[in-house]
Amino acid sequence: MSGFDHDGRFGHPYNHQAGDHTLFIGEVTDLLLKEGNPLWFCQGPYRRLAAQTDSETG
């Protein structure tokens, strides 16, 4: 799984079609994290999350 803000390898991988996306289930055997904001999936497209500004936190 590459092209994201992470890259990793799974042992004993299994994938399952779930509607319009695929669930990947497996044991994580190696993981590399990269700098970046997390992705959020909600009602269709992926979105990027950003840190709140001081005016948003009150």
Short mmCIF file of N, CA and C in Angstrom, two decimals:
data_model
loop_
_atom_site.label_atom_id
_atom_site.label_comp_id
_atom_site.label_asym_id
_atom_site.label_seq_id
_atom_site.Cartn_x
_atom_site.Cartn_y
_atom_site.Cartn_z
N MET A 1 0.85 -1.18 0.00
CA MET A 1 0.00 0.00 0.00
C MET A 1 0.88 1.23 0.00
N SER A 2 1.09 1.80 -1.12
CA SER A 2 1.91 3.00 -1.18
C SER A 2 1.13 4.12 -1.84
N GLY A 3 1.72 5.33 -1.82
CA GLY A 3 1.05 6.48 -2.38
C GLY A 3 0.24 7.24 -1.36
N PHE A 4 0.34 6.86 -0.11
CA PHE A 4 -0.37 7.52 0.97
C PHE A 4 0.65 8.16 1.90
N ASP A 5 0.21 8.68 3.05
CA ASP A 5 1.13 9.24 4.04
C ASP A 5 1.75 8.15 4.89
N HIS A 6 1.56 6.92 4.49
CA HIS A 6 2.18 5.79 5.16
C HIS A 6 2.50 4.74 4.10
N ASP A 7 3.34 3.83 4.46
CA ASP A 7 3.66 2.71 3.59
C ASP A 7 3.89 1.52 4.50
N GLY A 8 3.38 0.38 4.15
CA GLY A 8 3.54 -0.77 5.03
C GLY A 8 3.37 -2.07 4.29
N ARG A 9 3.67 -3.14 5.00
CA ARG A 9 3.51 -4.49 4.47
C ARG A 9 2.67 -5.30 5.44
N PHE A 10 1.85 -6.18 4.87
CA PHE A 10 0.99 -7.03 5.68
C PHE A 10 1.42 -8.48 5.54
N GLY A 11 1.40 -9.20 6.66
CA GLY A 11 1.56 -10.64 6.63
C GLY A 11 0.18 -11.27 6.61
N HIS A 12 0.00 -12.36 5.90
CA HIS A 12 -1.27 -13.06 5.78
C HIS A 12 -2.39 -12.10 5.37
N PRO A 13 -2.22 -11.35 4.27
CA PRO A 13 -3.22 -10.35 3.90
C PRO A 13 -4.52 -10.98 3.41
N TYR A 14 -5.59 -10.29 3.65
CA TYR A 14 -6.92 -10.67 3.18
C TYR A 14 -7.61 -9.39 2.76
N ASN A 15 -8.28 -9.39 1.64
CA ASN A 15 -9.05 -8.20 1.27
C ASN A 15 -10.49 -8.60 1.00
N HIS A 16 -11.38 -7.66 1.28
CA HIS A 16 -12.82 -7.90 1.16
C HIS A 16 -13.47 -6.70 0.49
N GLN A 17 -14.19 -6.94 -0.58
CA GLN A 17 -14.92 -5.87 -1.26
C GLN A 17 -16.09 -5.44 -0.38
N ALA A 18 -16.17 -4.15 -0.09
CA ALA A 18 -17.22 -3.60 0.78
C ALA A 18 -17.82 -2.39 0.08
N GLY A 19 -18.81 -2.62 -0.75
CA GLY A 19 -19.41 -1.51 -1.48
C GLY A 19 -18.45 -0.95 -2.50
N ASP A 20 -18.16 0.36 -2.38
CA ASP A 20 -17.29 1.02 -3.35
C ASP A 20 -15.84 1.10 -2.90
N HIS A 21 -15.46 0.30 -1.89
CA HIS A 21 -14.07 0.30 -1.44
C HIS A 21 -13.67 -1.11 -1.00
N THR A 22 -12.40 -1.28 -0.71
CA THR A 22 -11.86 -2.58 -0.31
C THR A 22 -11.28 -2.48 1.08
N LEU A 23 -11.65 -3.42 1.95
CA LEU A 23 -11.06 -3.50 3.29
C LEU A 23 -9.86 -4.44 3.22
N PHE A 24 -8.72 -4.00 3.74
CA PHE A 24 -7.53 -4.83 3.81
C PHE A 24 -7.34 -5.25 5.26
N ILE A 25 -7.26 -6.55 5.50
CA ILE A 25 -7.10 -7.08 6.85
C ILE A 25 -5.84 -7.94 6.86
N GLY A 26 -4.98 -7.72 7.85
CA GLY A 26 -3.77 -8.51 7.94
C GLY A 26 -2.90 -8.06 9.10
N GLU A 27 -1.85 -8.79 9.34
CA GLU A 27 -0.89 -8.45 10.38
C GLU A 27 0.12 -7.47 9.80
N VAL A 28 0.30 -6.32 10.44
CA VAL A 28 1.29 -5.34 9.98
C VAL A 28 2.68 -5.87 10.34
N THR A 29 3.52 -6.08 9.33
CA THR A 29 4.87 -6.59 9.57
C THR A 29 5.94 -5.53 9.42
N ASP A 30 5.61 -4.41 8.76
CA ASP A 30 6.56 -3.32 8.56
C ASP A 30 5.76 -2.06 8.29
N LEU A 31 6.21 -0.92 8.85
CA LEU A 31 5.45 0.32 8.68
C LEU A 31 6.40 1.50 8.65
N LEU A 32 6.18 2.40 7.71
CA LEU A 32 6.93 3.64 7.60
C LEU A 32 5.93 4.78 7.59
N LEU A 33 6.01 5.68 8.56
CA LEU A 33 5.12 6.84 8.63
C LEU A 33 5.81 8.05 8.03
N LYS A 34 5.06 8.86 7.33
CA LYS A 34 5.59 10.08 6.72
C LYS A 34 4.87 11.28 7.33
N GLU A 35 5.48 12.45 7.25
CA GLU A 35 4.85 13.68 7.71
C GLU A 35 3.63 13.97 6.84
N GLY A 36 2.59 14.47 7.45
CA GLY A 36 1.40 14.82 6.67
C GLY A 36 0.16 14.81 7.54
N ASN A 37 -0.90 15.36 7.02
CA ASN A 37 -2.18 15.37 7.72
C ASN A 37 -2.93 14.07 7.43
N PRO A 38 -3.74 13.60 8.37
CA PRO A 38 -4.49 12.35 8.16
C PRO A 38 -5.59 12.53 7.13
N LEU A 39 -6.01 11.40 6.54
CA LEU A 39 -7.14 11.39 5.62
C LEU A 39 -8.40 11.03 6.39
N TRP A 40 -9.53 11.51 5.91
CA TRP A 40 -10.81 11.23 6.54
C TRP A 40 -11.76 10.81 5.44
N PHE A 41 -12.41 9.66 5.60
CA PHE A 41 -13.36 9.17 4.60
C PHE A 41 -14.76 9.33 5.16
N CYS A 42 -15.60 10.09 4.46
CA CYS A 42 -16.97 10.31 4.94
C CYS A 42 -17.90 10.53 3.76
N GLN A 43 -18.88 9.68 3.62
CA GLN A 43 -19.93 9.81 2.61
C GLN A 43 -19.38 10.02 1.21
N GLY A 44 -18.43 9.22 0.82
CA GLY A 44 -17.93 9.28 -0.56
C GLY A 44 -16.45 9.56 -0.68
N PRO A 45 -16.05 10.83 -0.80
CA PRO A 45 -14.64 11.12 -1.07
C PRO A 45 -13.77 11.17 0.19
N TYR A 46 -12.47 10.97 -0.03
CA TYR A 46 -11.50 11.21 1.05
C TYR A 46 -11.29 12.70 1.19
N ARG A 47 -11.06 13.14 2.41
CA ARG A 47 -10.76 14.55 2.68
C ARG A 47 -9.52 14.61 3.56
N ARG A 48 -8.80 15.69 3.48
CA ARG A 48 -7.64 15.89 4.36
C ARG A 48 -8.06 16.71 5.56
N LEU A 49 -7.57 16.32 6.73
CA LEU A 49 -7.83 17.08 7.95
C LEU A 49 -6.70 18.06 8.16
N ALA A 50 -7.00 19.22 8.68
CA ALA A 50 -5.99 20.24 8.97
C ALA A 50 -6.10 20.64 10.43
N ALA A 51 -5.03 21.16 10.98
CA ALA A 51 -5.02 21.62 12.37
C ALA A 51 -5.97 22.80 12.53
N GLN A 52 -6.60 22.89 13.70
CA GLN A 52 -7.48 24.02 13.98
C GLN A 52 -6.66 25.27 14.24
N THR A 53 -7.22 26.42 13.86
CA THR A 53 -6.58 27.69 14.17
C THR A 53 -7.05 28.16 15.54
N ASP A 54 -6.38 29.14 16.13
CA ASP A 54 -6.76 29.66 17.44
C ASP A 54 -8.19 30.19 17.44
N SER A 55 -8.63 30.82 16.36
CA SER A 55 -9.99 31.36 16.31
C SER A 55 -11.04 30.25 16.30
N GLU A 56 -10.69 29.06 15.80
CA GLU A 56 -11.63 27.95 15.77
C GLU A 56 -11.74 27.25 17.13
N THR A 57 -10.68 27.29 17.92
CA THR A 57 -10.69 26.60 19.21
C THR A 57 -11.27 27.46 20.31
N GLY A 58 -11.45 28.76 20.08
CA GLY A 58 -12.10 29.65 21.03
C GLY A 58 -11.22 30.12 22.09
#
